[in-house]
Amino acid sequence: MKKLFCSVPFVAGLIASMGTTPSTGVRFTDVTGAAGIKFVHNAGKTGKKYLPETMGSGVAFLDADGDGWVDILLVNSKDWMPRGRRSTAALYRNNHDGTFTDVTRGSGLDIELFGMGVAVADYDNDGRQDVYITALEGDRLFHNEGNFKFRDVTASSGIRNAHFGTSAAWVDYDRDGKVDLFVANYVQWTQKGDLWCSLDGATKSYCTPESYKGTSSRLFHNLGNGKFEDVTQKAGIGDTTSKSLGVAVLDYNGDGWPDLFVTNDTQPNKLYRNNHGTFSEEAIPAGVAYGEDGTARGAMGVDAADYDRSGRPHLLVGNFSNQMLGLYHNEGTSLFVDEAPRSSVGRASLLSLAFGVFFFDYDLDGYPDIFAATGHIDEEIGRVQPKIQFKQPPLLFHNAGKGRFDDVSKQMSPEFARPVVGRGAAYADFDHDGDLDVIVSTNGGPAYLFRNDGGNKNNWIHLTLTGTKSNRSAIGAVVRIESAGGKQWQMVHSGSSYCSQSELGLTFGLGKDPKVNTIDVEWPSGQRQHLANVAARQYLNITEPR
């Protein structure tokens, strides 16, 4: 989060130049109530303006019961002092008919935490997706016992993280067949040590992170048998100056080993290159540590994808208001160039404060589009900066090809364009109609489930991967496809967005192509798998050869 007393340069001219764009024929329909989602986030706000109140929280699409249909987990915070109510996370079972049933009670996830983020993977390779939740008072690891029952195994796992955890990601960084855990930590804050800050010099407001000391993120190595070891220092990612909010797993140099990009709030971002089990920090020479003006931005969420079919992963970063989204193009020479300032992505996002961000192909034309959940941190920001609003509409950019994005945020539906205090965001095909739907969590407000109507006019294929020698969740596997329209690739990954988890399955948009000519899977174990002449519009399960 950048300082709140910044100006708004060139706003009028930039907004005037944004123009209009043609509709893509897709609508995002608010089906929250119809689907049975009744969750409202408790930020614990009492008027004392404690920093953590404005940061939560995240959301996950996961297949909790292994039936092939994604369920929903919404992370919650709680009251600072008991007020006669319980605030727990909410777990919703997918009923296969567009609706969900609340199965939170008795799930093991129905405990009170000042929760922030969530990451999902099968850490013990038993065939069930497990859950990690970051929380202010200490993170929790929940083992999936089956039938929507989870057991808290934090104490026995050896994971210890009580450092204001935010986003997290499962990643098999040493490719030993077991997923490890990276946790982004924010700042050194305690209720007792809370500081007084002000927007106007008279009334208390939320402090920026510059008021607090940073803290190192953590990397936990999976030893097997449910045990983890803290290898933060040994792996080379310890940095107590960091104030981390987002993490994306990507192989930016194409060497087959997963790297980590970590967003920091008012501190330089970090790009950790994987040296086959240890890491080197390369953000400054890669050009992703700072904004183009050479200063550290207020970076929140992040994602990585190949949006222009260059064969390389590029970076999307959500930043504070007056800073624009970051759209870092991977030049293929270990250097990234921010394309946002000269594109509609930068112009349309200038006044927004973006938290959850991701690439996804919402119209299935084969080119990843951009989504950003936005919302400010202070209810009073409009008094000090009239052009900046507390509640903000989400942003949606259609990928028009050749690196061009069109702002279609207001064309999806009035409900989609409503201003909210957006935080976490994730995507999945929850209704099995082929196109990707979106869920957004809001700070101190309801979650919103948006059904994609019209995206499946184009063809698609959905791939679910299962590792055998590789980790069971297939995290780190790269899938390359080729159809008449060209070549595409994606990597199975945890993390990305902000404090949230999208589905682990991969959806490829095919446009009008009736089939996929070839599918090639590169497993983390090193195995290669080839399929040919696969019909479009189907769900395909691929298991790593034994």
Coordinates of C-alpha atoms in Angstrom, one line a residue:
M1 CA 0.0 0.0 0.0
K2 CA 1.5 3.3 -1.1
K3 CA 1.2 6.5 1.0
L4 CA -2.3 7.9 1.0
F5 CA -1.4 11.5 0.3
C6 CA -0.4 11.0 -3.4
S7 CA -1.7 13.1 -6.3
V8 CA -3.6 11.9 -9.4
P9 CA -1.5 13.0 -12.4
F10 CA -2.9 13.1 -15.9
V11 CA -6.1 11.4 -14.8
A12 CA -8.5 13.4 -17.0
G13 CA -6.4 12.9 -20.1
L14 CA -5.9 9.2 -19.6
I15 CA -9.6 8.5 -18.9
A16 CA -10.7 10.6 -21.9
S17 CA -8.4 8.4 -24.1
M18 CA -9.8 5.1 -22.9
G19 CA -12.6 4.9 -25.5
T20 CA -15.0 2.0 -25.9
T21 CA -14.6 -1.5 -27.1
P22 CA -16.8 -4.1 -28.8
S23 CA -18.7 -6.6 -26.7
T24 CA -17.4 -10.2 -26.5
G25 CA -20.9 -11.6 -26.2
V26 CA -20.3 -12.9 -22.7
R27 CA -22.1 -11.9 -19.5
F28 CA -21.1 -12.6 -15.9
T29 CA -24.4 -13.2 -14.0
D30 CA -24.6 -12.8 -10.3
V31 CA -25.9 -16.2 -9.1
T32 CA -24.8 -15.9 -5.4
G33 CA -28.3 -16.2 -3.9
A34 CA -29.6 -18.7 -6.4
A35 CA -26.6 -20.9 -5.8
G36 CA -27.1 -20.9 -2.0
I37 CA -24.0 -18.9 -1.1
K38 CA -24.8 -16.8 2.0
F39 CA -21.4 -16.0 3.4
V40 CA -20.6 -12.5 4.8
H41 CA -17.0 -11.7 5.8
N42 CA -16.4 -10.5 9.4
A43 CA -13.5 -8.1 9.3
G44 CA -13.7 -7.5 13.0
K45 CA -14.0 -3.8 12.6
T46 CA -14.7 -1.8 15.8
G47 CA -13.6 1.7 14.8
K48 CA -10.0 1.2 16.1
K49 CA -8.7 0.9 12.6
Y50 CA -6.4 -2.1 13.2
L51 CA -4.3 -2.9 10.1
P52 CA -5.4 -6.5 9.6
E53 CA -9.1 -5.5 9.5
T54 CA -8.8 -4.3 5.9
M55 CA -6.6 -7.1 4.5
G56 CA -8.8 -10.2 4.5
S57 CA -9.8 -12.4 3.0
G58 CA -9.4 -15.1 0.4
V59 CA -11.4 -17.8 -1.3
A60 CA -10.7 -21.2 -2.9
F61 CA -12.2 -23.5 -5.5
L62 CA -11.3 -27.0 -4.4
D63 CA -12.6 -30.5 -5.1
A64 CA -13.1 -31.5 -1.4
D65 CA -14.7 -34.9 -2.1
G66 CA -13.0 -35.9 -5.3
D67 CA -16.2 -36.1 -7.4
G68 CA -14.8 -33.9 -10.2
W69 CA -16.9 -30.9 -9.3
V70 CA -15.4 -27.9 -7.5
D71 CA -16.6 -26.9 -4.1
I72 CA -16.1 -23.5 -2.4
L73 CA -14.1 -22.5 0.7
L74 CA -14.4 -18.9 2.0
V75 CA -11.9 -17.7 4.6
N76 CA -13.2 -15.6 7.5
S77 CA -11.8 -13.3 10.1
K78 CA -13.4 -12.7 13.6
D79 CA -14.1 -10.2 16.3
W80 CA -11.2 -8.9 18.4
M81 CA -13.3 -9.3 21.5
P82 CA -16.2 -11.8 21.9
R83 CA -19.5 -10.3 20.9
G84 CA -21.8 -13.4 21.2
R85 CA -21.3 -14.6 17.6
R86 CA -19.0 -17.1 15.9
S87 CA -17.2 -16.3 12.7
T88 CA -15.8 -19.3 10.9
A89 CA -14.8 -20.1 7.4
A90 CA -17.6 -21.4 5.1
L91 CA -17.4 -24.7 3.1
Y92 CA -19.9 -25.2 0.4
R93 CA -20.5 -28.6 -1.4
N94 CA -21.3 -28.5 -5.1
N95 CA -24.7 -30.1 -5.8
H96 CA -24.0 -30.6 -9.5
D97 CA -27.0 -28.5 -10.5
G98 CA -25.7 -25.0 -10.1
T99 CA -26.3 -24.9 -6.4
F100 CA -24.3 -25.4 -3.2
T101 CA -25.0 -26.7 0.2
D102 CA -23.3 -25.3 3.3
V103 CA -21.4 -28.2 5.0
T104 CA -19.3 -26.1 7.3
R105 CA -20.7 -27.4 10.6
G106 CA -18.7 -30.4 11.8
S107 CA -16.2 -30.2 8.9
G108 CA -13.3 -29.3 11.1
L109 CA -12.9 -26.0 9.3
D110 CA -15.6 -24.5 11.5
I111 CA -13.1 -22.9 14.0
E112 CA -12.6 -19.2 14.7
L113 CA -9.4 -17.7 13.2
F114 CA -8.5 -14.2 12.0
G115 CA -8.0 -15.8 8.7
M116 CA -6.4 -14.3 5.6
G117 CA -5.4 -16.7 2.8
V118 CA -5.9 -20.3 1.6
A119 CA -3.9 -22.7 -0.6
V120 CA -5.0 -26.2 -1.7
A121 CA -3.1 -29.4 -2.7
D122 CA -2.8 -33.0 -1.8
Y123 CA 0.3 -32.7 0.3
D124 CA 0.5 -36.4 1.3
N125 CA -0.5 -37.9 -2.0
D126 CA -3.4 -39.8 -0.6
G127 CA -5.8 -38.7 -3.3
R128 CA -7.6 -35.9 -1.4
Q129 CA -7.0 -32.2 -1.5
D130 CA -5.8 -30.7 1.7
V131 CA -6.2 -27.1 2.9
Y132 CA -3.7 -24.5 4.3
I133 CA -5.1 -21.4 5.9
T134 CA -3.0 -18.4 6.8
A135 CA -4.2 -16.5 10.0
L136 CA -3.0 -13.7 12.1
E137 CA -2.6 -15.7 15.2
G138 CA -0.9 -18.6 13.4
D139 CA -1.5 -20.6 10.3
R140 CA -3.3 -23.9 10.2
L141 CA -2.8 -27.1 8.1
F142 CA -6.0 -29.2 7.6
H143 CA -5.8 -32.8 6.4
N144 CA -8.7 -33.9 4.2
E145 CA -10.1 -37.0 5.9
G146 CA -12.8 -37.5 3.3
N147 CA -16.6 -36.9 3.2
F148 CA -16.0 -33.1 3.8
K149 CA -14.2 -33.7 7.1
F150 CA -10.8 -32.0 7.8
R151 CA -8.4 -32.6 10.7
D152 CA -6.1 -29.9 12.1
V153 CA -2.6 -31.4 11.8
T154 CA -0.6 -28.1 12.3
A155 CA 1.1 -29.2 15.5
S156 CA 2.2 -32.6 14.2
S157 CA 3.3 -31.3 10.8
G158 CA 6.1 -29.1 12.1
I159 CA 4.8 -26.0 10.3
R160 CA 5.1 -22.9 12.5
N161 CA 4.1 -19.6 11.0
A162 CA 2.7 -16.8 13.2
H163 CA 3.9 -13.9 11.1
F164 CA 0.8 -12.3 9.6
G165 CA 0.6 -14.7 6.8
T166 CA -1.2 -13.7 3.7
S167 CA -1.0 -15.6 0.4
A168 CA 0.4 -19.1 0.2
A169 CA 1.3 -21.6 -2.6
W170 CA 2.1 -25.3 -2.8
V171 CA 5.1 -26.0 -5.0
D172 CA 7.4 -29.0 -5.5
Y173 CA 10.4 -26.8 -5.6
D174 CA 12.9 -29.7 -5.5
R175 CA 10.8 -32.0 -7.7
D176 CA 11.0 -35.0 -5.3
G177 CA 7.3 -35.9 -5.8
K178 CA 6.0 -34.1 -2.7
V179 CA 4.6 -30.6 -2.7
D180 CA 6.3 -28.1 -0.4
L181 CA 4.7 -24.9 1.0
F182 CA 5.6 -21.2 0.5
V183 CA 3.9 -18.7 2.8
A184 CA 4.0 -14.9 2.1
N185 CA 4.2 -12.9 5.4
Y186 CA 3.3 -9.3 5.7
V187 CA 4.5 -7.0 8.5
Q188 CA 5.3 -7.2 12.2
W189 CA 2.0 -6.1 13.7
T190 CA 0.4 -6.8 17.1
Q191 CA -2.8 -5.5 18.6
K192 CA -0.8 -4.1 21.5
G193 CA 1.8 -2.5 19.2
D194 CA -0.8 -0.9 16.9
L195 CA 0.2 2.6 15.8
W196 CA -1.9 5.8 15.4
C197 CA -2.0 7.0 11.8
S198 CA -4.3 9.6 10.0
L199 CA -5.4 10.6 6.6
D200 CA -6.4 14.2 7.6
G201 CA -4.3 14.7 10.8
A202 CA -7.3 14.6 13.0
T203 CA -8.9 11.1 12.9
K204 CA -7.3 7.7 13.1
S205 CA -7.0 5.8 9.8
Y206 CA -5.4 2.5 8.8
C207 CA -1.6 2.8 8.8
T208 CA 0.4 2.0 5.6
P209 CA 2.9 -0.8 5.9
E210 CA 5.7 1.8 6.0
S211 CA 4.8 2.2 9.6
Y212 CA 5.7 -1.3 10.5
K213 CA 8.8 -3.5 10.1
G214 CA 8.9 -6.2 7.5
T215 CA 9.2 -9.9 8.1
S216 CA 10.5 -12.9 6.1
S217 CA 8.3 -15.2 4.2
R218 CA 8.7 -18.9 4.9
L219 CA 9.4 -22.1 2.8
F220 CA 8.5 -25.4 4.3
H221 CA 10.0 -28.6 2.8
N222 CA 7.8 -31.6 2.7
L223 CA 9.7 -34.5 4.3
G224 CA 6.9 -37.0 3.8
N225 CA 4.8 -38.8 6.5
G226 CA 3.0 -35.5 7.2
K227 CA 6.1 -33.7 8.3
F228 CA 7.6 -30.4 7.2
E229 CA 10.9 -28.7 7.8
D230 CA 11.5 -24.9 7.7
V231 CA 14.2 -24.4 5.0
T232 CA 13.7 -20.6 4.5
Q233 CA 17.3 -19.7 5.2
K234 CA 18.9 -22.9 3.7
A235 CA 16.9 -22.4 0.4
G236 CA 18.0 -18.7 0.2
I237 CA 14.6 -16.9 0.5
G238 CA 15.0 -15.4 4.0
D239 CA 14.5 -11.6 3.8
T240 CA 13.3 -9.7 6.9
T241 CA 12.7 -6.5 4.9
S242 CA 9.9 -8.1 2.9
K243 CA 6.2 -7.1 3.3
S244 CA 4.7 -9.8 1.1
L245 CA 1.1 -10.2 0.0
G246 CA 1.1 -12.3 -3.1
V247 CA 3.0 -15.2 -4.7
A248 CA 3.0 -16.7 -8.2
V249 CA 4.8 -20.0 -9.2
L250 CA 6.3 -19.8 -12.7
D251 CA 9.2 -21.1 -14.7
Y252 CA 10.3 -17.8 -16.1
N253 CA 13.6 -19.0 -17.6
G254 CA 12.2 -22.3 -19.0
D255 CA 14.7 -24.6 -17.3
G256 CA 12.0 -26.9 -15.9
W257 CA 12.3 -25.8 -12.3
P258 CA 9.6 -23.7 -10.6
D259 CA 10.6 -20.2 -9.7
L260 CA 8.7 -17.8 -7.3
F261 CA 7.6 -14.2 -7.8
V262 CA 6.6 -12.5 -4.6
T263 CA 4.8 -9.1 -4.5
N264 CA 5.8 -6.7 -1.7
D265 CA 3.9 -3.7 -0.3
T266 CA 6.1 -0.6 -0.5
Q267 CA 9.2 -2.8 -0.6
P268 CA 10.8 -4.2 -3.8
N269 CA 9.2 -7.3 -5.3
K270 CA 11.2 -10.5 -5.3
L271 CA 11.9 -12.9 -8.1
Y272 CA 13.5 -16.1 -6.8
R273 CA 15.2 -18.2 -9.5
N274 CA 15.3 -21.9 -8.7
N275 CA 18.8 -23.3 -8.8
H276 CA 17.5 -26.9 -8.6
G277 CA 16.6 -26.8 -4.9
T278 CA 17.9 -23.4 -3.7
F279 CA 17.0 -19.9 -4.9
S280 CA 18.7 -16.7 -6.0
E281 CA 16.9 -13.4 -5.9
E282 CA 16.9 -11.8 -9.4
A283 CA 14.1 -9.1 -9.3
I284 CA 16.3 -6.0 -9.9
P285 CA 18.2 -7.3 -13.0
A286 CA 14.9 -8.8 -14.3
G287 CA 13.1 -5.4 -14.1
V288 CA 10.3 -6.5 -11.8
A289 CA 11.4 -5.2 -8.4
Y290 CA 10.1 -1.6 -8.9
G291 CA 7.6 0.4 -11.0
E292 CA 8.9 2.1 -14.1
D293 CA 9.6 5.2 -12.0
G294 CA 12.1 3.3 -10.0
T295 CA 10.1 3.2 -6.7
A296 CA 8.7 0.3 -4.9
R297 CA 4.9 0.1 -5.4
G298 CA 2.1 -1.1 -3.2
A299 CA 1.9 -4.6 -4.8
M300 CA -0.9 -6.9 -3.7
G301 CA -2.0 -9.9 -5.9
V302 CA -0.2 -11.6 -8.8
D303 CA -0.5 -14.1 -11.5
A304 CA 1.6 -15.6 -14.3
A305 CA 0.6 -16.8 -17.8
D306 CA 1.6 -16.7 -21.5
Y307 CA -0.9 -14.1 -22.7
D308 CA 0.6 -13.6 -26.2
R309 CA 1.7 -17.2 -27.2
S310 CA 5.3 -16.3 -27.0
G311 CA 6.0 -19.5 -25.1
R312 CA 7.0 -17.6 -22.0
P313 CA 5.1 -16.8 -18.7
H314 CA 4.4 -13.1 -18.2
L315 CA 3.4 -11.4 -14.9
L316 CA 0.3 -9.5 -13.8
V317 CA 0.5 -7.5 -10.6
G318 CA -2.2 -5.7 -8.7
N319 CA -1.0 -2.4 -7.2
F320 CA -2.2 0.5 -5.1
S321 CA -4.4 3.3 -6.4
N322 CA -2.5 5.8 -8.6
Q323 CA -0.1 3.1 -9.6
M324 CA -1.8 1.0 -12.3
L325 CA -1.8 -2.7 -12.7
G326 CA 1.6 -4.1 -13.6
L327 CA 1.8 -6.2 -16.8
Y328 CA 5.3 -7.4 -17.1
H329 CA 6.2 -9.0 -20.5
N330 CA 8.8 -11.7 -20.3
E331 CA 11.3 -10.9 -23.1
G332 CA 13.0 -14.3 -23.0
T333 CA 16.3 -12.9 -21.8
S334 CA 15.7 -13.0 -18.1
L335 CA 14.3 -9.5 -18.5
F336 CA 10.7 -8.2 -18.1
V337 CA 9.2 -5.0 -19.5
D338 CA 6.0 -3.4 -18.0
E339 CA 3.5 -3.0 -20.9
A340 CA 0.7 -1.5 -18.7
P341 CA 1.6 2.2 -18.9
R342 CA 1.2 2.2 -22.7
S343 CA -1.9 0.1 -22.8
S344 CA -5.6 0.2 -21.8
V345 CA -4.7 -2.0 -18.8
G346 CA -2.7 0.8 -17.3
R347 CA -5.1 3.6 -18.2
A348 CA -8.2 1.9 -16.9
S349 CA -6.6 0.7 -13.7
L350 CA -5.0 3.9 -12.6
L351 CA -7.5 4.9 -9.9
S352 CA -8.1 1.3 -8.8
L353 CA -6.6 -0.5 -5.9
A354 CA -6.2 -4.1 -7.1
F355 CA -6.0 -7.1 -4.8
G356 CA -7.0 -10.4 -6.4
V357 CA -5.8 -10.6 -10.1
F358 CA -5.5 -13.4 -12.5
F359 CA -5.3 -14.4 -16.2
F360 CA -8.1 -16.7 -17.5
D361 CA -9.7 -17.2 -20.9
Y362 CA -13.3 -16.2 -20.2
D363 CA -14.5 -16.3 -23.8
L364 CA -12.5 -19.4 -24.7
D365 CA -10.9 -17.9 -27.8
G366 CA -7.5 -19.3 -26.8
Y367 CA -6.0 -16.0 -25.4
P368 CA -5.9 -15.4 -21.6
D369 CA -7.9 -12.4 -20.5
I370 CA -7.4 -10.3 -17.3
F371 CA -9.5 -10.0 -14.1
A372 CA -8.9 -7.8 -11.1
A373 CA -10.8 -7.5 -7.9
T374 CA -10.5 -4.0 -6.5
G375 CA -11.4 -1.9 -3.5
H376 CA -9.6 0.6 -1.2
I377 CA -8.5 0.1 2.4
D378 CA -10.1 3.1 4.1
E379 CA -13.8 4.2 4.1
E380 CA -12.7 7.8 4.3
I381 CA -10.4 7.9 1.3
G382 CA -13.0 9.9 -0.8
R383 CA -12.8 12.9 1.6
V384 CA -9.0 13.2 1.0
Q385 CA -8.8 12.1 -2.6
P386 CA -12.2 12.7 -4.2
K387 CA -11.3 10.7 -7.4
I388 CA -10.6 7.6 -5.4
Q389 CA -13.5 5.5 -4.1
F390 CA -13.6 3.0 -1.2
K391 CA -15.9 0.6 -3.1
Q392 CA -14.7 0.0 -6.6
P393 CA -16.0 -2.1 -9.6
P394 CA -13.9 -5.0 -10.7
L395 CA -11.8 -4.8 -13.9
L396 CA -12.0 -7.1 -16.9
F397 CA -9.8 -6.9 -19.9
H398 CA -10.4 -8.9 -23.1
N399 CA -7.3 -10.1 -24.8
A400 CA -7.6 -9.0 -28.4
G401 CA -4.3 -10.6 -29.4
K402 CA -0.9 -9.2 -30.3
G403 CA -0.5 -7.9 -26.7
R404 CA -3.6 -5.7 -26.9
F405 CA -6.3 -5.7 -24.2
D406 CA -9.7 -4.0 -24.3
D407 CA -11.5 -2.8 -21.2
V408 CA -14.9 -4.6 -21.1
S409 CA -15.5 -4.2 -17.4
K410 CA -18.9 -2.5 -17.8
Q411 CA -20.2 -4.8 -20.5
M412 CA -20.6 -8.0 -18.4
S413 CA -23.8 -7.1 -16.4
P414 CA -24.8 -4.3 -14.0
E415 CA -24.2 -6.7 -11.0
F416 CA -20.7 -7.5 -12.2
A417 CA -19.9 -3.8 -12.5
R418 CA -21.2 -2.9 -9.0
P419 CA -18.6 -1.2 -6.7
V420 CA -17.4 -3.5 -3.9
V421 CA -14.4 -3.7 -1.5
G422 CA -12.9 -6.6 -3.4
R423 CA -10.1 -8.8 -2.0
G424 CA -9.7 -12.4 -2.9
A425 CA -10.8 -13.8 -6.3
A426 CA -10.6 -17.2 -8.0
Y427 CA -11.9 -18.9 -11.2
A428 CA -13.3 -22.4 -12.0
D429 CA -15.9 -24.1 -14.1
F430 CA -18.3 -24.8 -11.2
D431 CA -21.3 -25.7 -13.3
H432 CA -19.5 -28.0 -15.8
D433 CA -20.6 -26.1 -18.9
G434 CA -17.1 -25.5 -20.2
D435 CA -16.5 -21.8 -19.5
L436 CA -14.8 -20.3 -16.5
D437 CA -16.8 -18.7 -13.7
V438 CA -15.6 -16.2 -11.0
I439 CA -15.9 -15.8 -7.3
V440 CA -14.9 -12.6 -5.4
S441 CA -14.6 -12.1 -1.7
T442 CA -15.1 -8.7 -0.2
N443 CA -13.8 -7.2 3.0
G444 CA -16.5 -6.9 5.6
G445 CA -19.1 -7.9 3.0
P446 CA -20.6 -10.8 1.1
A447 CA -18.9 -13.1 -1.4
Y448 CA -20.2 -12.9 -5.0
L449 CA -20.4 -15.9 -7.4
F450 CA -20.6 -14.9 -11.1
R451 CA -21.6 -17.5 -13.6
N452 CA -20.1 -17.1 -17.1
D453 CA -23.0 -17.0 -19.6
G454 CA -21.9 -17.3 -23.2
G455 CA -18.2 -18.1 -23.0
N456 CA -18.9 -21.7 -24.1
K457 CA -20.1 -20.5 -27.5
N458 CA -16.4 -21.3 -28.4
N459 CA -14.9 -24.8 -28.0
W460 CA -12.8 -25.9 -25.1
I461 CA -11.1 -28.8 -23.4
H462 CA -10.7 -29.2 -19.6
L463 CA -7.8 -31.3 -18.3
T464 CA -7.4 -32.8 -14.8
L465 CA -4.0 -34.2 -14.1
T466 CA -3.1 -36.9 -11.6
G467 CA 0.6 -37.5 -10.7
T468 CA 2.0 -40.9 -9.7
K469 CA 5.8 -40.5 -9.5
S470 CA 5.1 -36.7 -9.5
N471 CA 3.0 -35.2 -6.7
R472 CA -0.6 -36.4 -6.9
S473 CA -1.9 -32.8 -7.5
A474 CA 0.4 -32.6 -10.6
I475 CA 1.5 -29.2 -9.4
G476 CA 4.3 -28.0 -11.7
A477 CA 3.2 -30.1 -14.7
V478 CA 3.2 -28.2 -18.0
V479 CA 0.6 -29.0 -20.7
R480 CA 1.2 -28.0 -24.3
I481 CA -1.6 -28.3 -26.8
E482 CA -1.8 -27.6 -30.5
S483 CA -5.0 -27.1 -32.5
A484 CA -5.8 -25.5 -35.9
G485 CA -5.7 -22.1 -34.2
G486 CA -2.2 -22.5 -32.9
K487 CA -0.2 -23.6 -29.9
Q488 CA -1.0 -22.9 -26.2
W489 CA 0.5 -24.0 -22.8
Q490 CA -0.4 -23.8 -19.1
M491 CA 1.2 -25.0 -15.9
V492 CA -0.7 -26.6 -13.0
H493 CA -0.1 -24.3 -10.1
S494 CA -1.2 -23.3 -6.6
G495 CA -1.1 -19.7 -5.3
S496 CA -1.6 -16.6 -7.5
S497 CA -4.4 -14.0 -7.2
Y498 CA -4.5 -12.7 -3.6
C499 CA -5.0 -15.0 -0.6
S500 CA -6.9 -17.3 -3.0
Q501 CA -6.9 -20.5 -4.9
S502 CA -8.4 -21.2 -8.3
E503 CA -9.2 -24.7 -9.5
L504 CA -6.2 -27.0 -10.3
G505 CA -7.7 -28.3 -13.5
L506 CA -6.7 -26.6 -16.8
T507 CA -9.2 -25.1 -19.3
F508 CA -8.0 -24.4 -22.8
G509 CA -10.1 -22.2 -25.1
L510 CA -10.1 -23.5 -28.6
G511 CA -12.2 -20.9 -30.5
K512 CA -14.0 -22.7 -33.3
D513 CA -11.5 -25.6 -33.5
P514 CA -13.4 -28.9 -33.2
K515 CA -10.4 -30.9 -31.8
V516 CA -7.0 -30.7 -30.3
N517 CA -4.4 -32.2 -32.6
T518 CA -1.8 -32.9 -29.9
I519 CA -1.6 -32.7 -26.1
D520 CA 1.9 -33.1 -24.5
V521 CA 2.3 -33.3 -20.8
E522 CA 5.7 -32.5 -19.1
W523 CA 5.5 -34.0 -15.6
P524 CA 7.6 -32.7 -12.8
S525 CA 9.2 -36.2 -12.6
G526 CA 10.7 -35.7 -16.1
Q527 CA 8.3 -38.0 -17.8
R528 CA 6.6 -37.0 -21.1
Q529 CA 3.2 -38.0 -22.2
H530 CA 1.6 -37.5 -25.7
L531 CA -2.0 -37.7 -26.8
A532 CA -3.4 -37.0 -30.3
N533 CA -6.7 -36.1 -32.1
V534 CA -8.7 -35.3 -29.0
A535 CA -12.2 -34.0 -29.5
A536 CA -13.2 -30.6 -28.1
R537 CA -15.8 -29.9 -25.5
Q538 CA -14.9 -32.6 -23.0
Y539 CA -13.5 -33.2 -19.6
L540 CA -10.4 -35.3 -19.8
N541 CA -8.5 -37.0 -16.9
I542 CA -4.8 -37.7 -17.5
T543 CA -2.8 -39.9 -15.2
E544 CA 1.0 -39.9 -15.2
P545 CA 2.2 -43.3 -16.6
R546 CA 3.6 -45.5 -13.9

